[in-house]
């Protein structure tokens, strides 16, 4: 038990903002836009890479929710072990109904995208993963979060758990859609792969169902020039991106000081009499 708790503490020190560690990083999968003011010295790619590494350590230490099969699927998808992912899915194909199997395939895709595993993401899409669907992935075990809270880490730690969605009443959390995850990690090659496979840059995430083009807004806030050019080259219509506090996507791009030429491409150019 002592060894288990030491492992838990090691992982959580790496994960919690404000923890006493030189390698502090946000809780897993907190939307990176929310972290911009806290960890301005981390790039989106660094945040994702570090958080993926932390969660892989948490799985290895036995700190994550899920059955052994679920944990194996999550570990192999994070590691980019395509053969392992396909073997795990095939192993359970006769024991899960179609909807449950699809949900776990989507969860594996979410991990592969988050970790930048293009070959694994491609194989999962070939196998039927839904490119525009969000997914649910496991969180830390409730015993881990509550044991650490009981060690006296205080209210701020508990609030961090709540923001990250890793408390006992939330054994899993919703992530994605995949393209949004690629944007949050500023992974242009992964985004290009997803767009070529039919990803919709205008899709709204489950947390913000009215926010069409949320991935585009996220890319603007994170000042991802190359990502935005990629969207535009794949036919993005700025008119279809919802406004944020009365600002258009171009207004927002101008406010965060993106290049003027890019701001101009993000302007909504409606035809006279058009909608």
PDB file of C-alpha atoms in Angstrom:
ATOM      1  CA  UNK A   1       0.000   0.000   0.000  1.00  0.00           C
ATOM      2  CA  UNK A   2       2.847   2.368   0.855  1.00  0.00           C
ATOM      3  CA  UNK A   3       4.522   1.663  -2.498  1.00  0.00           C
ATOM      4  CA  UNK A   4       1.197   2.239  -4.271  1.00  0.00           C
ATOM      5  CA  UNK A   5       0.688   5.591  -2.576  1.00  0.00           C
ATOM      6  CA  UNK A   6       4.245   6.696  -3.319  1.00  0.00           C
ATOM      7  CA  UNK A   7       3.637   5.942  -6.977  1.00  0.00           C
ATOM      8  CA  UNK A   8       0.375   7.871  -6.807  1.00  0.00           C
ATOM      9  CA  UNK A   9       2.057  10.847  -5.225  1.00  0.00           C
ATOM     10  CA  UNK A  10       4.836  10.839  -7.813  1.00  0.00           C
ATOM     11  CA  UNK A  11       2.378  10.881 -10.686  1.00  0.00           C
ATOM     12  CA  UNK A  12       0.137  13.522  -9.165  1.00  0.00           C
ATOM     13  CA  UNK A  13       3.022  15.868  -8.330  1.00  0.00           C
ATOM     14  CA  UNK A  14       3.750  15.914 -12.041  1.00  0.00           C
ATOM     15  CA  UNK A  15       0.132  16.576 -12.921  1.00  0.00           C
ATOM     16  CA  UNK A  16      -1.186  19.245 -10.606  1.00  0.00           C
ATOM     17  CA  UNK A  17      -0.670  22.953 -11.280  1.00  0.00           C
ATOM     18  CA  UNK A  18       1.032  24.613  -8.345  1.00  0.00           C
ATOM     19  CA  UNK A  19       2.395  21.331  -7.002  1.00  0.00           C
ATOM     20  CA  UNK A  20       5.908  21.404  -5.576  1.00  0.00           C
ATOM     21  CA  UNK A  21       7.698  20.193  -8.674  1.00  0.00           C
ATOM     22  CA  UNK A  22      10.036  21.634 -11.241  1.00  0.00           C
ATOM     23  CA  UNK A  23       8.108  19.656 -13.854  1.00  0.00           C
ATOM     24  CA  UNK A  24       4.623  20.900 -13.074  1.00  0.00           C
ATOM     25  CA  UNK A  25       1.966  20.422 -15.749  1.00  0.00           C
ATOM     26  CA  UNK A  26      -1.827  20.631 -15.880  1.00  0.00           C
ATOM     27  CA  UNK A  27      -4.146  17.801 -14.938  1.00  0.00           C
ATOM     28  CA  UNK A  28      -4.692  15.486 -17.894  1.00  0.00           C
ATOM     29  CA  UNK A  29      -6.713  16.857 -20.794  1.00  0.00           C
ATOM     30  CA  UNK A  30      -7.815  20.099 -19.222  1.00  0.00           C
ATOM     31  CA  UNK A  31      -8.511  22.190 -22.346  1.00  0.00           C
ATOM     32  CA  UNK A  32      -5.208  23.854 -23.091  1.00  0.00           C
ATOM     33  CA  UNK A  33      -6.857  27.221 -23.703  1.00  0.00           C
ATOM     34  CA  UNK A  34      -7.772  27.265 -20.016  1.00  0.00           C
ATOM     35  CA  UNK A  35      -4.144  26.697 -19.048  1.00  0.00           C
ATOM     36  CA  UNK A  36      -2.650  29.488 -21.199  1.00  0.00           C
ATOM     37  CA  UNK A  37      -2.416  32.022 -18.380  1.00  0.00           C
ATOM     38  CA  UNK A  38      -1.087  29.486 -15.870  1.00  0.00           C
ATOM     39  CA  UNK A  39       1.670  27.827 -17.850  1.00  0.00           C
ATOM     40  CA  UNK A  40       2.628  30.338 -20.487  1.00  0.00           C
ATOM     41  CA  UNK A  41       6.119  28.833 -20.735  1.00  0.00           C
ATOM     42  CA  UNK A  42       4.677  25.540 -22.035  1.00  0.00           C
ATOM     43  CA  UNK A  43       3.750  25.225 -25.695  1.00  0.00           C
ATOM     44  CA  UNK A  44       0.593  23.226 -26.519  1.00  0.00           C
ATOM     45  CA  UNK A  45       2.762  20.442 -27.950  1.00  0.00           C
ATOM     46  CA  UNK A  46       4.837  20.316 -24.765  1.00  0.00           C
ATOM     47  CA  UNK A  47       1.735  20.238 -22.590  1.00  0.00           C
ATOM     48  CA  UNK A  48       0.319  17.297 -24.535  1.00  0.00           C
ATOM     49  CA  UNK A  49       3.571  15.358 -24.661  1.00  0.00           C
ATOM     50  CA  UNK A  50       4.144  15.765 -20.935  1.00  0.00           C
ATOM     51  CA  UNK A  51       0.570  14.917 -19.997  1.00  0.00           C
ATOM     52  CA  UNK A  52       0.607  11.805 -22.219  1.00  0.00           C
ATOM     53  CA  UNK A  53       3.792  10.702 -20.485  1.00  0.00           C
ATOM     54  CA  UNK A  54       2.229  11.242 -17.063  1.00  0.00           C
ATOM     55  CA  UNK A  55      -0.878   9.226 -17.916  1.00  0.00           C
ATOM     56  CA  UNK A  56       1.227   6.389 -19.313  1.00  0.00           C
ATOM     57  CA  UNK A  57       3.074   6.296 -15.980  1.00  0.00           C
ATOM     58  CA  UNK A  58      -0.256   6.314 -14.150  1.00  0.00           C
ATOM     59  CA  UNK A  59      -1.449   3.292 -16.140  1.00  0.00           C
ATOM     60  CA  UNK A  60       1.826   1.484 -15.488  1.00  0.00           C
ATOM     61  CA  UNK A  61       1.449   2.166 -11.760  1.00  0.00           C
ATOM     62  CA  UNK A  62      -2.117   0.806 -11.729  1.00  0.00           C
ATOM     63  CA  UNK A  63      -3.673   4.155 -10.863  1.00  0.00           C
ATOM     64  CA  UNK A  64      -6.252   4.399 -13.638  1.00  0.00           C
ATOM     65  CA  UNK A  65      -9.878   3.277 -13.790  1.00  0.00           C
ATOM     66  CA  UNK A  66     -10.989   0.417 -16.001  1.00  0.00           C
ATOM     67  CA  UNK A  67     -10.844  -3.330 -16.353  1.00  0.00           C
ATOM     68  CA  UNK A  68      -7.517  -4.949 -17.296  1.00  0.00           C
ATOM     69  CA  UNK A  69      -8.738  -5.139 -20.909  1.00  0.00           C
ATOM     70  CA  UNK A  70      -9.747  -1.461 -20.959  1.00  0.00           C
ATOM     71  CA  UNK A  71      -6.435  -0.431 -19.439  1.00  0.00           C
ATOM     72  CA  UNK A  72      -4.512  -2.496 -21.999  1.00  0.00           C
ATOM     73  CA  UNK A  73      -6.429  -0.877 -24.855  1.00  0.00           C
ATOM     74  CA  UNK A  74      -5.738   2.573 -23.460  1.00  0.00           C
ATOM     75  CA  UNK A  75      -2.047   1.854 -22.888  1.00  0.00           C
ATOM     76  CA  UNK A  76      -1.442   0.409 -26.343  1.00  0.00           C
ATOM     77  CA  UNK A  77      -3.230   3.289 -28.056  1.00  0.00           C
ATOM     78  CA  UNK A  78      -1.188   5.857 -26.135  1.00  0.00           C
ATOM     79  CA  UNK A  79       2.007   3.994 -26.993  1.00  0.00           C
ATOM     80  CA  UNK A  80       1.182   3.755 -30.681  1.00  0.00           C
ATOM     81  CA  UNK A  81       1.204  -0.058 -30.524  1.00  0.00           C
ATOM     82  CA  UNK A  82      -1.119  -0.602 -33.480  1.00  0.00           C
ATOM     83  CA  UNK A  83      -0.908  -4.391 -33.366  1.00  0.00           C
ATOM     84  CA  UNK A  84      -1.673  -4.347 -29.652  1.00  0.00           C
ATOM     85  CA  UNK A  85      -4.693  -2.091 -30.168  1.00  0.00           C
ATOM     86  CA  UNK A  86      -6.090  -4.264 -32.950  1.00  0.00           C
ATOM     87  CA  UNK A  87      -5.485  -7.444 -30.951  1.00  0.00           C
ATOM     88  CA  UNK A  88      -7.292  -6.003 -27.922  1.00  0.00           C
ATOM     89  CA  UNK A  89     -10.283  -4.919 -29.994  1.00  0.00           C
ATOM     90  CA  UNK A  90     -10.455  -8.284 -31.758  1.00  0.00           C
ATOM     91  CA  UNK A  91     -10.248 -10.104 -28.440  1.00  0.00           C
ATOM     92  CA  UNK A  92     -13.378  -8.391 -27.134  1.00  0.00           C
ATOM     93  CA  UNK A  93     -15.357  -8.189 -30.373  1.00  0.00           C
ATOM     94  CA  UNK A  94     -17.523 -11.153 -29.348  1.00  0.00           C
ATOM     95  CA  UNK A  95     -18.114  -9.890 -25.801  1.00  0.00           C
ATOM     96  CA  UNK A  96     -19.235  -6.315 -26.489  1.00  0.00           C
ATOM     97  CA  UNK A  97     -22.212  -5.122 -28.467  1.00  0.00           C
ATOM     98  CA  UNK A  98     -21.564  -2.975 -31.521  1.00  0.00           C
ATOM     99  CA  UNK A  99     -22.154   0.319 -29.704  1.00  0.00           C
ATOM    100  CA  UNK A 100     -19.789  -0.522 -26.839  1.00  0.00           C
ATOM    101  CA  UNK A 101     -17.072  -1.749 -29.180  1.00  0.00           C
ATOM    102  CA  UNK A 102     -17.389   1.422 -31.261  1.00  0.00           C
ATOM    103  CA  UNK A 103     -17.157   3.548 -28.107  1.00  0.00           C
ATOM    104  CA  UNK A 104     -13.899   1.872 -27.097  1.00  0.00           C
ATOM    105  CA  UNK A 105     -12.543   2.185 -30.631  1.00  0.00           C
ATOM    106  CA  UNK A 106     -13.319   5.906 -30.422  1.00  0.00           C
ATOM    107  CA  UNK A 107     -11.566   6.098 -27.047  1.00  0.00           C
ATOM    108  CA  UNK A 108      -8.494   4.432 -28.533  1.00  0.00           C
ATOM    109  CA  UNK A 109      -8.587   6.936 -31.407  1.00  0.00           C
ATOM    110  CA  UNK A 110      -8.777   9.803 -28.918  1.00  0.00           C
ATOM    111  CA  UNK A 111      -5.631   8.502 -27.224  1.00  0.00           C
ATOM    112  CA  UNK A 112      -3.793   7.941 -30.494  1.00  0.00           C
ATOM    113  CA  UNK A 113      -4.541  11.493 -31.629  1.00  0.00           C
ATOM    114  CA  UNK A 114      -3.587  12.953 -28.251  1.00  0.00           C
ATOM    115  CA  UNK A 115      -0.270  11.098 -28.330  1.00  0.00           C
ATOM    116  CA  UNK A 116       0.414  11.926 -31.980  1.00  0.00           C
ATOM    117  CA  UNK A 117       0.320   8.282 -33.153  1.00  0.00           C
ATOM    118  CA  UNK A 118      -0.601   8.695 -36.803  1.00  0.00           C
ATOM    119  CA  UNK A 119      -0.272   5.034 -37.828  1.00  0.00           C
ATOM    120  CA  UNK A 120      -2.484   3.879 -34.952  1.00  0.00           C
ATOM    121  CA  UNK A 121      -5.041   6.611 -35.659  1.00  0.00           C
ATOM    122  CA  UNK A 122      -5.141   5.565 -39.317  1.00  0.00           C
ATOM    123  CA  UNK A 123      -5.700   1.908 -38.403  1.00  0.00           C
ATOM    124  CA  UNK A 124      -8.502   2.810 -35.999  1.00  0.00           C
ATOM    125  CA  UNK A 125     -10.216   4.964 -38.627  1.00  0.00           C
ATOM    126  CA  UNK A 126      -9.872   2.133 -41.140  1.00  0.00           C
ATOM    127  CA  UNK A 127     -11.508  -0.131 -38.561  1.00  0.00           C
ATOM    128  CA  UNK A 128     -14.543   2.098 -38.091  1.00  0.00           C
ATOM    129  CA  UNK A 129     -13.657   4.714 -35.464  1.00  0.00           C
ATOM    130  CA  UNK A 130     -15.850   7.818 -35.815  1.00  0.00           C
ATOM    131  CA  UNK A 131     -13.761  10.762 -36.926  1.00  0.00           C
ATOM    132  CA  UNK A 132     -16.085  13.512 -35.672  1.00  0.00           C
ATOM    133  CA  UNK A 133     -17.268  11.853 -32.469  1.00  0.00           C
ATOM    134  CA  UNK A 134     -16.118  12.729 -28.950  1.00  0.00           C
ATOM    135  CA  UNK A 135     -15.041   9.835 -26.747  1.00  0.00           C
ATOM    136  CA  UNK A 136     -14.984   8.877 -23.105  1.00  0.00           C
ATOM    137  CA  UNK A 137     -11.641   7.856 -21.595  1.00  0.00           C
ATOM    138  CA  UNK A 138     -10.874   6.617 -18.058  1.00  0.00           C
ATOM    139  CA  UNK A 139      -9.773   8.863 -15.223  1.00  0.00           C
ATOM    140  CA  UNK A 140      -7.626   8.152 -12.194  1.00  0.00           C
ATOM    141  CA  UNK A 141      -9.058   5.689  -9.699  1.00  0.00           C
ATOM    142  CA  UNK A 142     -11.213   7.386  -7.025  1.00  0.00           C
ATOM    143  CA  UNK A 143      -9.077   5.789  -4.303  1.00  0.00           C
ATOM    144  CA  UNK A 144      -6.034   7.625  -5.648  1.00  0.00           C
ATOM    145  CA  UNK A 145      -7.608  11.064  -5.753  1.00  0.00           C
ATOM    146  CA  UNK A 146      -9.251  10.750  -2.350  1.00  0.00           C
ATOM    147  CA  UNK A 147      -6.193   9.243  -0.687  1.00  0.00           C
ATOM    148  CA  UNK A 148      -4.088  12.134  -1.920  1.00  0.00           C
ATOM    149  CA  UNK A 149      -6.707  14.624  -0.775  1.00  0.00           C
ATOM    150  CA  UNK A 150      -6.666  12.932   2.628  1.00  0.00           C
ATOM    151  CA  UNK A 151      -2.911  13.475   2.843  1.00  0.00           C
ATOM    152  CA  UNK A 152      -3.688  17.126   3.346  1.00  0.00           C
ATOM    153  CA  UNK A 153      -3.090  18.636  -0.059  1.00  0.00           C
ATOM    154  CA  UNK A 154      -5.990  20.970   0.646  1.00  0.00           C
ATOM    155  CA  UNK A 155      -8.966  22.541  -1.105  1.00  0.00           C
ATOM    156  CA  UNK A 156      -6.968  23.806  -4.077  1.00  0.00           C
ATOM    157  CA  UNK A 157      -5.980  20.266  -4.962  1.00  0.00           C
ATOM    158  CA  UNK A 158      -9.577  19.107  -4.741  1.00  0.00           C
ATOM    159  CA  UNK A 159     -10.662  21.985  -6.959  1.00  0.00           C
ATOM    160  CA  UNK A 160      -7.993  21.024  -9.472  1.00  0.00           C
ATOM    161  CA  UNK A 161      -9.362  17.477  -9.450  1.00  0.00           C
ATOM    162  CA  UNK A 162     -12.849  18.821 -10.065  1.00  0.00           C
ATOM    163  CA  UNK A 163     -11.742  21.000 -12.978  1.00  0.00           C
ATOM    164  CA  UNK A 164      -9.917  18.046 -14.496  1.00  0.00           C
ATOM    165  CA  UNK A 165     -12.917  15.739 -14.062  1.00  0.00           C
ATOM    166  CA  UNK A 166     -11.019  13.116 -12.053  1.00  0.00           C
ATOM    167  CA  UNK A 167     -13.042  12.855  -8.846  1.00  0.00           C
ATOM    168  CA  UNK A 168     -14.801   9.722  -7.622  1.00  0.00           C
ATOM    169  CA  UNK A 169     -18.137  10.576  -9.209  1.00  0.00           C
ATOM    170  CA  UNK A 170     -16.497  10.879 -12.615  1.00  0.00           C
ATOM    171  CA  UNK A 171     -14.737   7.603 -13.512  1.00  0.00           C
ATOM    172  CA  UNK A 172     -14.290   8.817 -17.067  1.00  0.00           C
ATOM    173  CA  UNK A 173     -14.245  12.070 -18.979  1.00  0.00           C
ATOM    174  CA  UNK A 174     -15.331  13.209 -22.413  1.00  0.00           C
ATOM    175  CA  UNK A 175     -12.608  14.321 -24.831  1.00  0.00           C
ATOM    176  CA  UNK A 176     -12.508  15.407 -28.455  1.00  0.00           C
ATOM    177  CA  UNK A 177     -13.668  15.353 -31.161  1.00  0.00           C
ATOM    178  CA  UNK A 178     -10.288  14.165 -32.492  1.00  0.00           C
ATOM    179  CA  UNK A 179      -9.598  17.272 -34.577  1.00  0.00           C
ATOM    180  CA  UNK A 180     -10.070  19.484 -31.512  1.00  0.00           C
ATOM    181  CA  UNK A 181      -7.519  17.370 -29.649  1.00  0.00           C
ATOM    182  CA  UNK A 182      -5.036  17.790 -32.510  1.00  0.00           C
ATOM    183  CA  UNK A 183      -5.575  21.547 -32.323  1.00  0.00           C
ATOM    184  CA  UNK A 184      -5.112  21.609 -28.555  1.00  0.00           C
ATOM    185  CA  UNK A 185      -1.764  19.872 -29.110  1.00  0.00           C
ATOM    186  CA  UNK A 186      -0.884  22.019 -32.166  1.00  0.00           C
ATOM    187  CA  UNK A 187      -0.263  18.782 -34.062  1.00  0.00           C
ATOM    188  CA  UNK A 188      -0.530  19.951 -37.678  1.00  0.00           C
ATOM    189  CA  UNK A 189       0.406  16.589 -39.274  1.00  0.00           C
ATOM    190  CA  UNK A 190      -2.296  14.825 -37.233  1.00  0.00           C
ATOM    191  CA  UNK A 191      -4.837  17.515 -38.117  1.00  0.00           C
ATOM    192  CA  UNK A 192      -3.949  17.136 -41.790  1.00  0.00           C
ATOM    193  CA  UNK A 193      -4.512  13.378 -41.546  1.00  0.00           C
ATOM    194  CA  UNK A 194      -7.880  13.869 -39.862  1.00  0.00           C
ATOM    195  CA  UNK A 195      -9.037  16.487 -42.363  1.00  0.00           C
ATOM    196  CA  UNK A 196      -8.131  14.206 -45.234  1.00  0.00           C
ATOM    197  CA  UNK A 197     -10.215  11.492 -43.592  1.00  0.00           C
ATOM    198  CA  UNK A 198     -13.263  13.751 -43.286  1.00  0.00           C
ATOM    199  CA  UNK A 199     -12.863  15.605 -39.992  1.00  0.00           C
ATOM    200  CA  UNK A 200     -15.165  18.622 -39.705  1.00  0.00           C
ATOM    201  CA  UNK A 201     -13.441  21.800 -38.502  1.00  0.00           C
ATOM    202  CA  UNK A 202     -16.904  23.240 -37.829  1.00  0.00           C
ATOM    203  CA  UNK A 203     -17.982  20.499 -35.423  1.00  0.00           C
ATOM    204  CA  UNK A 204     -19.016  21.654 -31.947  1.00  0.00           C
ATOM    205  CA  UNK A 205     -17.655  19.804 -28.887  1.00  0.00           C
ATOM    206  CA  UNK A 206     -20.117  18.210 -26.440  1.00  0.00           C
ATOM    207  CA  UNK A 207     -19.350  20.818 -23.771  1.00  0.00           C
ATOM    208  CA  UNK A 208     -20.221  23.663 -26.161  1.00  0.00           C
ATOM    209  CA  UNK A 209     -22.907  22.310 -28.516  1.00  0.00           C
ATOM    210  CA  UNK A 210     -23.716  25.775 -29.919  1.00  0.00           C
ATOM    211  CA  UNK A 211     -20.086  26.705 -30.570  1.00  0.00           C
ATOM    212  CA  UNK A 212     -19.589  25.734 -34.199  1.00  0.00           C
ATOM    213  CA  UNK A 213     -15.989  25.891 -35.314  1.00  0.00           C
ATOM    214  CA  UNK A 214     -14.697  25.564 -31.752  1.00  0.00           C
ATOM    215  CA  UNK A 215     -11.487  23.956 -33.051  1.00  0.00           C
ATOM    216  CA  UNK A 216     -10.923  27.054 -35.192  1.00  0.00           C
ATOM    217  CA  UNK A 217     -11.464  29.384 -32.242  1.00  0.00           C
ATOM    218  CA  UNK A 218      -9.060  27.283 -30.184  1.00  0.00           C
ATOM    219  CA  UNK A 219      -6.420  27.504 -32.908  1.00  0.00           C
ATOM    220  CA  UNK A 220      -6.815  31.297 -32.957  1.00  0.00           C
ATOM    221  CA  UNK A 221      -6.507  31.624 -29.179  1.00  0.00           C
ATOM    222  CA  UNK A 222      -3.381  29.442 -29.236  1.00  0.00           C
ATOM    223  CA  UNK A 223      -2.009  31.509 -32.172  1.00  0.00           C
ATOM    224  CA  UNK A 224      -1.542  28.458 -34.370  1.00  0.00           C
ATOM    225  CA  UNK A 225      -0.819  30.071 -37.737  1.00  0.00           C
ATOM    226  CA  UNK A 226      -0.016  26.836 -39.583  1.00  0.00           C
ATOM    227  CA  UNK A 227      -3.112  25.093 -38.209  1.00  0.00           C
ATOM    228  CA  UNK A 228      -5.387  27.916 -39.352  1.00  0.00           C
ATOM    229  CA  UNK A 229      -3.848  27.969 -42.817  1.00  0.00           C
ATOM    230  CA  UNK A 230      -4.399  24.227 -42.999  1.00  0.00           C
ATOM    231  CA  UNK A 231      -8.094  24.708 -42.157  1.00  0.00           C
ATOM    232  CA  UNK A 232      -8.464  27.417 -44.770  1.00  0.00           C
ATOM    233  CA  UNK A 233      -6.704  25.318 -47.400  1.00  0.00           C
ATOM    234  CA  UNK A 234      -9.199  22.527 -46.650  1.00  0.00           C
ATOM    235  CA  UNK A 235     -12.171  24.766 -47.354  1.00  0.00           C
ATOM    236  CA  UNK A 236     -12.930  26.373 -43.993  1.00  0.00           C
ATOM    237  CA  UNK A 237     -15.731  28.942 -44.309  1.00  0.00           C
ATOM    238  CA  UNK A 238     -15.121  31.620 -41.632  1.00  0.00           C
ATOM    239  CA  UNK A 239     -18.780  32.652 -41.882  1.00  0.00           C
ATOM    240  CA  UNK A 240     -19.728  29.349 -40.278  1.00  0.00           C
ATOM    241  CA  UNK A 241     -17.594  29.836 -37.165  1.00  0.00           C
ATOM    242  CA  UNK A 242     -19.713  31.055 -34.273  1.00  0.00           C
ATOM    243  CA  UNK A 243     -18.971  34.387 -32.659  1.00  0.00           C
ATOM    244  CA  UNK A 244     -17.321  34.609 -29.256  1.00  0.00           C
ATOM    245  CA  UNK A 245     -18.645  37.468 -27.123  1.00  0.00           C
ATOM    246  CA  UNK A 246     -19.786  39.276 -30.294  1.00  0.00           C
ATOM    247  CA  UNK A 247     -16.377  38.858 -31.912  1.00  0.00           C
ATOM    248  CA  UNK A 248     -15.961  37.081 -35.228  1.00  0.00           C
ATOM    249  CA  UNK A 249     -13.085  34.673 -35.700  1.00  0.00           C
ATOM    250  CA  UNK A 250     -11.261  37.391 -37.675  1.00  0.00           C
ATOM    251  CA  UNK A 251     -11.832  39.951 -34.900  1.00  0.00           C
ATOM    252  CA  UNK A 252     -10.377  37.508 -32.404  1.00  0.00           C
ATOM    253  CA  UNK A 253      -7.428  36.735 -34.686  1.00  0.00           C
ATOM    254  CA  UNK A 254      -6.691  40.434 -35.004  1.00  0.00           C
ATOM    255  CA  UNK A 255      -6.918  40.935 -31.258  1.00  0.00           C
ATOM    256  CA  UNK A 256      -4.373  38.201 -30.538  1.00  0.00           C
ATOM    257  CA  UNK A 257      -2.121  39.740 -33.225  1.00  0.00           C
ATOM    258  CA  UNK A 258      -2.029  37.015 -35.812  1.00  0.00           C
ATOM    259  CA  UNK A 259      -0.465  38.069 -39.154  1.00  0.00           C
ATOM    260  CA  UNK A 260      -2.662  40.539 -41.101  1.00  0.00           C
ATOM    261  CA  UNK A 261      -2.718  38.309 -44.187  1.00  0.00           C
ATOM    262  CA  UNK A 262      -4.087  35.450 -42.110  1.00  0.00           C
ATOM    263  CA  UNK A 263      -6.638  37.719 -40.426  1.00  0.00           C
ATOM    264  CA  UNK A 264      -7.834  38.775 -43.880  1.00  0.00           C
ATOM    265  CA  UNK A 265      -8.353  35.146 -44.899  1.00  0.00           C
ATOM    266  CA  UNK A 266     -10.421  34.612 -41.746  1.00  0.00           C
ATOM    267  CA  UNK A 267     -12.847  37.418 -42.588  1.00  0.00           C
ATOM    268  CA  UNK A 268     -16.399  36.354 -43.377  1.00  0.00           C
ATOM    269  CA  UNK A 269     -17.023  37.426 -46.962  1.00  0.00           C
ATOM    270  CA  UNK A 270     -20.757  37.001 -47.537  1.00  0.00           C
ATOM    271  CA  UNK A 271     -22.164  37.592 -50.994  1.00  0.00           C
ATOM    272  CA  UNK A 272     -24.707  40.379 -51.389  1.00  0.00           C
ATOM    273  CA  UNK A 273     -28.100  39.019 -50.493  1.00  0.00           C
ATOM    274  CA  UNK A 274     -26.564  35.775 -49.269  1.00  0.00           C
ATOM    275  CA  UNK A 275     -26.809  34.213 -45.838  1.00  0.00           C
TER     276      UNK A 275
END
